[in-house]
Each structure stands twice: as C-alpha cells, then as structure tokens.
Coordinates of C-alpha atoms in Angstrom, one line a residue:
X1 CA 85.7 75.1 103.3
X2 CA 83.9 78.4 102.7
X3 CA 84.4 81.3 105.1
X4 CA 81.3 80.6 107.1
X5 CA 82.2 77.0 107.7
X6 CA 85.8 77.9 108.5
X7 CA 84.6 80.5 111.0
X8 CA 82.2 78.0 112.6
X9 CA 85.0 75.5 113.1
X10 CA 87.2 78.1 114.7
X11 CA 84.4 79.5 117.0
X12 CA 83.6 75.9 118.2
X13 CA 87.3 75.4 118.9
X14 CA 87.4 78.7 120.8
X15 CA 84.4 77.9 122.9
X16 CA 85.8 74.5 123.8
X17 CA 89.3 75.6 124.7
X18 CA 89.3 79.3 125.7
X19 CA 89.9 79.9 129.4
X20 CA 88.4 83.3 130.3
X21 CA 89.8 83.2 133.8
X22 CA 93.4 82.7 132.6
X23 CA 95.2 85.8 134.0
X24 CA 98.0 85.7 131.4
X25 CA 97.0 83.8 128.1
X26 CA 99.7 85.6 126.1
X27 CA 103.2 86.8 126.9
X28 CA 103.2 90.5 128.0
X29 CA 106.3 92.7 128.0
X30 CA 107.5 94.3 131.2
X31 CA 107.6 97.9 129.7
X32 CA 104.7 100.3 129.4
X33 CA 103.3 101.8 126.2
X34 CA 103.0 105.3 124.9
X35 CA 99.9 106.6 123.0
X36 CA 101.3 106.0 119.6
X37 CA 102.5 102.5 120.6
X38 CA 99.1 101.2 121.8
X39 CA 97.4 100.4 118.5
X40 CA 100.0 98.1 117.1
X41 CA 100.4 96.4 120.5
X42 CA 96.6 95.8 120.7
X43 CA 96.6 94.3 117.2
X44 CA 99.5 92.0 118.1
X45 CA 97.8 90.9 121.3
X46 CA 94.7 90.0 119.5
X47 CA 96.5 88.1 116.7
X48 CA 98.7 86.2 119.1
X49 CA 95.7 85.2 121.3
X50 CA 93.5 84.1 118.3
X51 CA 96.4 82.2 116.7
X52 CA 96.3 79.7 119.6
X53 CA 92.8 78.6 118.4
X54 CA 93.6 78.5 114.7
X55 CA 91.6 81.6 113.7
X56 CA 91.2 81.5 109.9
X57 CA 92.5 84.4 107.8
X58 CA 89.0 85.1 106.4
X59 CA 87.7 86.3 109.8
X60 CA 90.8 87.3 111.6
X61 CA 91.1 90.9 110.2
X62 CA 87.4 91.4 110.9
X63 CA 87.6 90.4 114.6
X64 CA 90.9 92.4 115.0
X65 CA 89.3 95.6 113.6
X66 CA 86.2 95.2 115.7
X67 CA 88.0 94.6 119.0
X68 CA 90.6 97.3 118.2
X69 CA 87.9 100.0 117.7
X70 CA 86.2 99.0 120.9
X71 CA 89.4 99.0 123.0
X72 CA 90.6 102.3 121.5
X73 CA 87.2 103.8 122.4
X74 CA 87.6 102.5 126.0
X75 CA 91.1 104.1 126.1
X76 CA 89.6 107.4 125.1
X77 CA 86.5 107.3 127.3
X78 CA 87.8 105.5 130.4
X79 CA 91.6 105.3 130.1
X80 CA 92.2 104.0 133.7
X81 CA 90.3 100.8 132.9
X82 CA 92.9 100.2 130.1
X83 CA 95.9 100.8 132.4
X84 CA 96.6 104.5 131.7
X85 CA 98.6 106.0 134.6
X86 CA 98.6 109.6 133.3
X87 CA 101.6 109.1 131.0
X88 CA 101.7 105.6 129.7
X89 CA 99.6 102.4 129.5
X90 CA 100.4 99.5 131.8
X91 CA 100.7 96.5 129.4
X92 CA 99.3 93.9 131.9
X93 CA 96.1 95.9 132.5
X94 CA 95.8 96.7 128.8
X95 CA 96.2 93.0 128.0
X96 CA 93.4 92.1 130.4
X97 CA 91.1 94.6 128.6
X98 CA 92.0 93.3 125.2
X99 CA 91.6 89.6 126.0
X100 CA 88.3 90.3 127.7
X101 CA 87.0 92.1 124.6
X102 CA 88.2 89.2 122.3
X103 CA 86.4 86.6 124.5
X104 CA 83.2 88.7 124.5
X105 CA 83.3 89.2 120.7
X106 CA 84.0 85.5 119.9
X107 CA 81.2 84.4 122.3
X108 CA 78.8 86.8 120.5
X109 CA 79.8 85.4 117.1
X110 CA 78.5 82.0 118.1
X111 CA 75.2 83.6 117.2
X112 CA 74.8 82.8 113.5
X113 CA 73.1 86.1 112.8
X114 CA 76.0 88.1 114.2
X115 CA 78.5 85.9 112.5
X116 CA 76.8 86.4 109.1
X117 CA 76.7 90.2 109.7
X118 CA 80.4 90.2 110.3
X119 CA 81.2 88.0 107.3
X120 CA 79.1 90.3 105.1
X121 CA 82.0 92.8 105.4
X122 CA 84.2 90.1 103.9
X123 CA 81.7 89.7 101.0
X124 CA 81.7 93.5 100.4
X125 CA 85.5 93.5 100.2
X126 CA 85.5 90.5 97.9
X127 CA 83.0 92.1 95.6
X128 CA 85.1 95.3 95.3
X129 CA 88.2 93.2 94.5
X130 CA 86.6 91.6 91.5
X131 CA 87.4 94.6 89.3
X132 CA 91.1 94.7 90.4
X133 CA 93.7 93.6 87.9
X134 CA 94.7 89.9 87.9
X135 CA 91.9 89.2 90.5
X136 CA 91.5 85.8 88.8
X137 CA 95.0 84.6 89.7
X138 CA 97.1 85.2 92.8
X139 CA 94.9 87.8 94.3
X140 CA 92.0 85.5 94.8
X141 CA 94.0 83.2 97.1
X142 CA 94.1 86.0 99.6
X143 CA 90.4 86.7 99.3
X144 CA 89.4 83.1 99.6
X145 CA 91.6 82.6 102.7
X146 CA 93.7 79.8 101.1
X147 CA 96.9 79.5 103.2
X148 CA 99.9 80.8 101.2
X149 CA 102.5 80.5 103.9
X150 CA 103.9 78.2 106.5
X151 CA 105.9 79.3 109.6
X152 CA 107.7 77.7 112.5
X153 CA 109.8 78.9 115.4
X154 CA 112.3 76.6 117.2
X155 CA 114.2 77.2 120.4
X156 CA 117.6 75.5 120.6
X157 CA 119.7 75.6 123.7
X158 CA 118.7 78.9 125.3
X159 CA 116.5 78.9 128.3
X160 CA 113.9 81.1 126.7
X161 CA 112.7 81.7 123.1
X162 CA 114.2 85.1 122.1
X163 CA 113.1 85.1 118.4
X164 CA 109.9 86.2 116.8
X165 CA 108.3 85.9 113.4
X166 CA 105.3 87.6 111.9
X167 CA 103.0 86.4 109.0
X168 CA 100.3 88.8 107.8
X169 CA 98.9 87.6 104.5
X170 CA 96.2 90.2 104.5
X171 CA 98.4 93.2 105.5
X172 CA 96.5 95.9 103.6
X173 CA 93.1 94.9 105.2
X174 CA 94.4 94.5 108.7
X175 CA 96.3 97.8 108.8
X176 CA 94.1 99.7 106.3
X177 CA 97.1 100.8 104.3
X178 CA 97.1 103.0 101.2
X179 CA 97.8 100.1 98.9
X180 CA 95.8 99.7 95.7
X181 CA 96.4 95.9 95.6
X182 CA 96.5 93.0 98.1
X183 CA 99.7 93.0 100.1
X184 CA 101.3 90.6 102.6
X185 CA 103.9 91.2 105.2
X186 CA 106.4 88.7 106.6
X187 CA 109.2 89.3 109.2
X188 CA 111.8 87.4 111.1
X189 CA 113.4 88.8 114.3
X190 CA 116.4 87.1 115.8
X191 CA 116.6 88.3 119.4
X192 CA 119.7 88.3 121.6
X193 CA 120.3 89.3 125.2
X194 CA 116.6 88.9 126.0
X195 CA 113.3 88.7 124.1
X196 CA 112.1 92.3 124.6
X197 CA 113.7 93.8 121.4
X198 CA 112.4 91.0 119.1
X199 CA 108.9 91.2 120.7
X200 CA 108.7 95.0 120.3
X201 CA 109.9 94.9 116.7
X202 CA 107.5 92.0 115.8
X203 CA 104.5 94.0 117.0
X204 CA 105.5 97.5 115.9
X205 CA 107.8 97.5 112.9
X206 CA 105.3 96.6 110.2
X207 CA 102.8 99.0 111.7
X208 CA 105.2 101.9 111.3
X209 CA 105.9 100.8 107.7
X210 CA 102.2 100.8 107.0
X211 CA 101.7 104.2 108.6
X212 CA 104.7 105.9 106.9
X213 CA 103.8 108.8 104.5
X214 CA 106.2 107.2 102.0
X215 CA 104.3 103.9 101.9
X216 CA 103.7 102.3 99.4
X217 CA 105.1 104.7 96.7
X218 CA 108.6 104.9 98.2
X219 CA 109.3 101.6 99.9
X220 CA 113.0 102.3 100.6
X221 CA 112.2 105.5 102.6
X222 CA 109.2 103.8 104.3
X223 CA 111.5 101.0 105.5
X224 CA 114.2 103.3 106.7
X225 CA 111.7 105.5 108.6
X226 CA 110.0 102.5 110.3
X227 CA 113.3 100.8 111.3
X228 CA 114.7 104.0 112.8
X229 CA 111.4 104.8 114.6
X230 CA 111.1 101.3 116.0
X231 CA 114.7 101.5 117.3
X232 CA 114.3 104.9 118.8
X233 CA 111.1 103.9 120.7
X234 CA 112.6 100.7 122.0
X235 CA 115.8 102.4 123.1
X236 CA 113.7 104.7 125.3
X237 CA 112.2 101.6 127.0
X238 CA 115.7 100.3 127.5
X239 CA 116.7 103.4 129.4
X240 CA 113.5 103.4 131.5
X241 CA 113.5 99.6 132.3
X242 CA 117.3 98.8 132.2
X243 CA 116.9 96.5 129.2
X244 CA 120.0 95.5 127.1
X245 CA 118.5 93.2 124.4
X246 CA 118.7 93.6 120.7
X247 CA 117.3 92.0 117.6
X248 CA 118.1 91.5 114.0
X249 CA 115.3 91.9 111.5
X250 CA 114.4 91.0 108.0
X251 CA 111.0 92.5 106.8
X252 CA 109.3 91.7 103.6
X253 CA 106.3 93.4 101.9
X254 CA 104.8 91.2 99.1
X255 CA 102.8 93.2 96.5
X256 CA 100.7 90.4 95.2
X257 CA 99.2 91.7 91.9
X258 CA 102.3 93.6 90.8
X259 CA 104.5 90.6 91.8
X260 CA 107.0 92.7 93.8
X261 CA 108.9 91.6 96.9
X262 CA 110.5 94.5 98.8
X263 CA 112.8 93.7 101.7
X264 CA 114.7 95.6 104.4
X265 CA 117.1 94.1 107.0
X266 CA 119.5 94.7 109.8
X267 CA 121.7 91.8 110.9
X268 CA 122.4 88.4 109.5
X269 CA 119.1 86.8 108.9
X270 CA 118.6 85.8 105.2
X271 CA 115.8 85.6 102.6
X272 CA 116.0 83.8 99.3
X273 CA 113.7 83.3 96.3
X274 CA 113.5 79.7 95.2
X275 CA 112.9 79.0 91.5
X276 CA 110.8 76.3 89.9
X277 CA 113.6 74.6 88.0
X278 CA 116.5 73.2 90.0
X279 CA 120.0 73.9 88.9
X280 CA 122.9 76.3 89.6
X281 CA 120.5 79.2 89.9
X282 CA 117.8 77.4 91.9
X283 CA 117.8 80.2 94.4
X284 CA 118.4 84.0 94.5
X285 CA 119.7 85.6 97.8
X286 CA 117.7 88.8 98.5
X287 CA 119.6 89.8 101.6
X288 CA 123.0 90.9 100.5
X289 CA 125.2 91.7 102.2
X290 CA 124.4 90.6 105.7
X291 CA 125.5 92.9 108.4
X292 CA 128.3 91.0 110.2
X293 CA 131.6 92.2 111.7
X294 CA 133.6 90.2 109.1
X295 CA 132.4 92.5 106.4
X296 CA 135.3 95.0 105.6
X297 CA 132.8 97.8 104.7
X298 CA 131.0 97.4 108.1
X299 CA 134.3 97.4 109.9
X300 CA 135.3 100.6 108.1
X301 CA 132.0 102.2 109.0
X302 CA 132.3 101.3 112.7
X303 CA 135.9 102.5 112.9
X304 CA 135.0 105.8 111.2
X305 CA 132.4 106.4 113.9
X306 CA 134.9 105.8 116.7
X307 CA 134.1 102.1 117.4
X308 CA 136.3 99.1 117.3
X309 CA 136.0 95.6 115.8
X310 CA 138.1 92.9 117.5
X311 CA 138.8 89.3 116.4
X312 CA 137.7 87.3 119.4
X313 CA 136.8 83.6 120.0
X314 CA 137.3 82.7 116.3
X315 CA 135.4 85.7 114.7
X316 CA 135.3 89.4 114.4
X317 CA 133.0 91.2 116.9
X318 CA 132.0 94.7 117.6
X319 CA 133.8 95.8 120.8
X320 CA 134.8 92.2 121.1
X321 CA 131.2 91.2 121.8
X322 CA 128.6 91.3 119.0
X323 CA 129.1 89.4 115.7
X324 CA 126.5 91.6 114.0
X325 CA 126.9 95.2 113.1
X326 CA 123.3 96.4 112.7
X327 CA 120.3 95.7 114.9
X328 CA 117.3 97.1 116.7
X329 CA 118.2 97.8 120.3
X330 CA 121.6 97.0 121.8
X331 CA 121.7 100.4 123.5
X332 CA 125.3 100.0 124.8
X333 CA 126.6 99.6 121.2
X334 CA 125.1 102.7 119.7
X335 CA 125.8 104.4 117.4
X336 CA 128.1 101.7 116.0
X337 CA 125.4 99.0 115.8
X338 CA 122.9 101.0 113.9
X339 CA 119.3 100.3 112.9
X340 CA 119.6 101.9 109.5
X341 CA 118.6 99.0 107.2
X342 CA 119.7 97.8 103.8
X343 CA 116.9 97.6 101.3
X344 CA 116.3 95.3 98.3
X345 CA 113.4 96.0 95.9
X346 CA 112.7 93.0 93.6
X347 CA 110.4 92.2 90.7
X348 CA 109.4 88.6 90.6
X349 CA 109.3 86.5 87.4
X350 CA 107.1 83.5 86.5
X351 CA 110.0 81.2 87.5
X352 CA 110.1 82.5 91.1
X353 CA 108.2 79.9 93.2
X354 CA 108.5 80.8 96.8
X355 CA 110.3 82.9 99.4
X356 CA 112.2 81.6 102.4
X357 CA 113.0 83.9 105.4
X358 CA 115.0 82.6 108.3
X359 CA 117.4 83.6 111.0
X360 CA 121.1 82.5 111.0
X361 CA 120.0 79.5 113.0
X362 CA 118.9 77.9 109.7
X363 CA 121.6 79.1 107.4
X364 CA 124.5 78.1 109.6
X365 CA 123.3 74.5 109.4
X366 CA 122.0 74.4 105.9
X367 CA 123.2 76.5 103.0
X368 CA 120.9 78.2 100.5
X369 CA 121.2 75.5 97.9
X370 CA 120.5 72.6 100.2
X371 CA 117.6 74.4 101.8
X372 CA 116.1 75.3 98.3
X373 CA 116.4 71.7 97.1
X374 CA 114.9 70.3 100.3
X375 CA 111.8 72.5 100.1
X376 CA 111.3 71.8 96.4
X377 CA 111.6 68.1 97.1
X378 CA 109.1 68.3 100.0
X379 CA 106.6 70.2 97.9
X380 CA 106.8 67.8 95.0
X381 CA 106.8 64.7 97.3
X382 CA 103.9 66.0 99.5
X383 CA 102.0 68.6 97.4

C-alpha cells in the first residue's frame, strides 16, 4: 500500500476503536517529570498510544512531531493545564493533555485535505533523500515504510510485565538528529524489582543519545553520556518516590547507508548478528562480555570499590542479591552496580542478514546457535 492508503486504513481503525473517554489508555508512571524530561515522555506517550491502533511508520513521525509541538506550546503558555505544579509536571495530567491532542489530530486527519497536507511533508523528505548515497537500496525501505523489524514482549511468571522494548526505524526523523543518513534505534530493557526503571529508560535513553553533543560522530561517548544521565535522573526519582527498581539495557543505533551497528549495554541482555550462510559462524555475538557477577573482572571491580560478591543460591550475586553487576537504577547497590555501559561499534558485511536483541529470558532457554538457526529456518520457510 502507498502512504495515503496505509494512513487511511489506520485512521479508519482509530475512528472505530479509539475511546476518547478512557481515563487511562496507556500506562502512566507514578513519578513526576522535570522540564528536560517532558519532551521524551510526550513522544513515548504518543507512540505507545498510536501503536495500539497499528499506526504505520509513514505517518507516525509526522503525527508525533505535530502533537509534540502543540503540547510543548501548551506547556509554555498554560503550564497548569499540562500538570505543572511549579516545579515538576504531574504525569497523569500531562498524559490527559497528550492523549486529548492525539485524538483531536487523528480526528482532523479524517479530512482528506488535511491528511494530504500532512503527507506532503513525507513527500518533501522523500524527494530530498533521492540524492543521498545508496538511496536505491536499504535506505528506500525506510522511506517507503516497509517494515524492517519484528518485536514481541512476553511475561512469564511474574505478576506484572517489568520489561520494555523500543523499535524506532525512523529515528533520525522522529528525533531530528544530526545524522546525515537514515538511522534506526532498537532497545531492550529487562526490568527487575518493578517496572519503573525499564519504563523510564525505554522512554528517555534514546532521546539523550540523540541529544548528545557527541552524536553521531563519537558514538561511544554519546552512549556513555546518555546511560549515565538516564541513570542519574531515575535515581532522583527513586529518592523522591521510594522506588527500588532497576533495569538492564541493550541499545542499538543502526546507521543504514553506512551499514554500521553501534551498541551499548549494561547487564546480561544479548544481541547477535545472524549471517546468511549457516555453519559454525552463523552468528556473531555483539554483547561481550555481559555484566554478570560470575565475571572475574566485574568481581574485581566491585571489590575494589568496597562492595562484595557472594555465592548464593547456586550463583554469584552482588551483596548476595543481584546476579547482574551493571544496570540503570538499583539505588541501594550504587556505586557497585554502575550504569557505565560497555560499547561495541560494528561494521556490517554483505553476509550479515539480521540482528536479534533479547533479554536473558530468551538466551537462558535457547543458545545463540539454536536461535539463529530457528530464525533462518522461519524466514526461509515463511518468507
């Protein structure tokens, strides 16, 4: 389908299924937001809400930018209506303002003239991309909105889903980065002790990567700066709201034309590159080493900082509790459980077919080789 037809299908679905009177259509965190945390939170609320109705990638960034500008203008002109209490923004009230704006915008776009005007911005962007290098290959898949990723989250035995994942195939457009080529962002956040840390990281980490003065020319420094800032801001919320949760994170920026995959991680989630030709080297681990208490280097680092690693209940744990040694949050384990990430910068080859990111919930059940072979089989069996 072309962008206009895709957009019409989405808007018809939205009209049929949206419930404007629903007081809480998306999950809202219990903590308040500071000024520099509002923009990424608004974008995340819009994306999460529109994903429920299958909003296509061709129109999603356009709606997000339109609603974002309107809500930020409201925050400036009439902050109380957006939940500002003089120091911070109340997330529930801000959520009501954002969802109300999204409902209004999508209702207006049912008018073909207004939809065409909005999609004209997509046409302008596509025209400017024609002169970019390699625009006839992988770059056009982003421009045409063809889906290049698949994602799924599964809750096992816990009462609530504490993990999050983020897929942003049009990262440079959505966040207006300084990239000179199309980029995509993917992240997996494995929460523990609650869902607040994973939720905050999933809405803010990639924003701080994009906003870093080091992005995109020094990805390692941009990653480190963003991880540390996300951790610092979340720890402040832990102090104010008595939160104890933490989250591992693996974050990936895919530079599409230059075929680079840059990753940073804390904790034990894994990412692998799967190659086209099965064999002993069918996959390449990109996250190495993982940050677990069984790693002698991590044990030495923690003990040097005054912490302790204890063998308890069949495995090594920080202070006898945490099996991971790096994470966002976990305020009672600082500074031993640091948020300083490891970084891996990778140049892809023609043989690299796809990237798999997942939490330890997958890798503890299926090793990298079995997972790679299963996905290759599924693609070839059901192309």
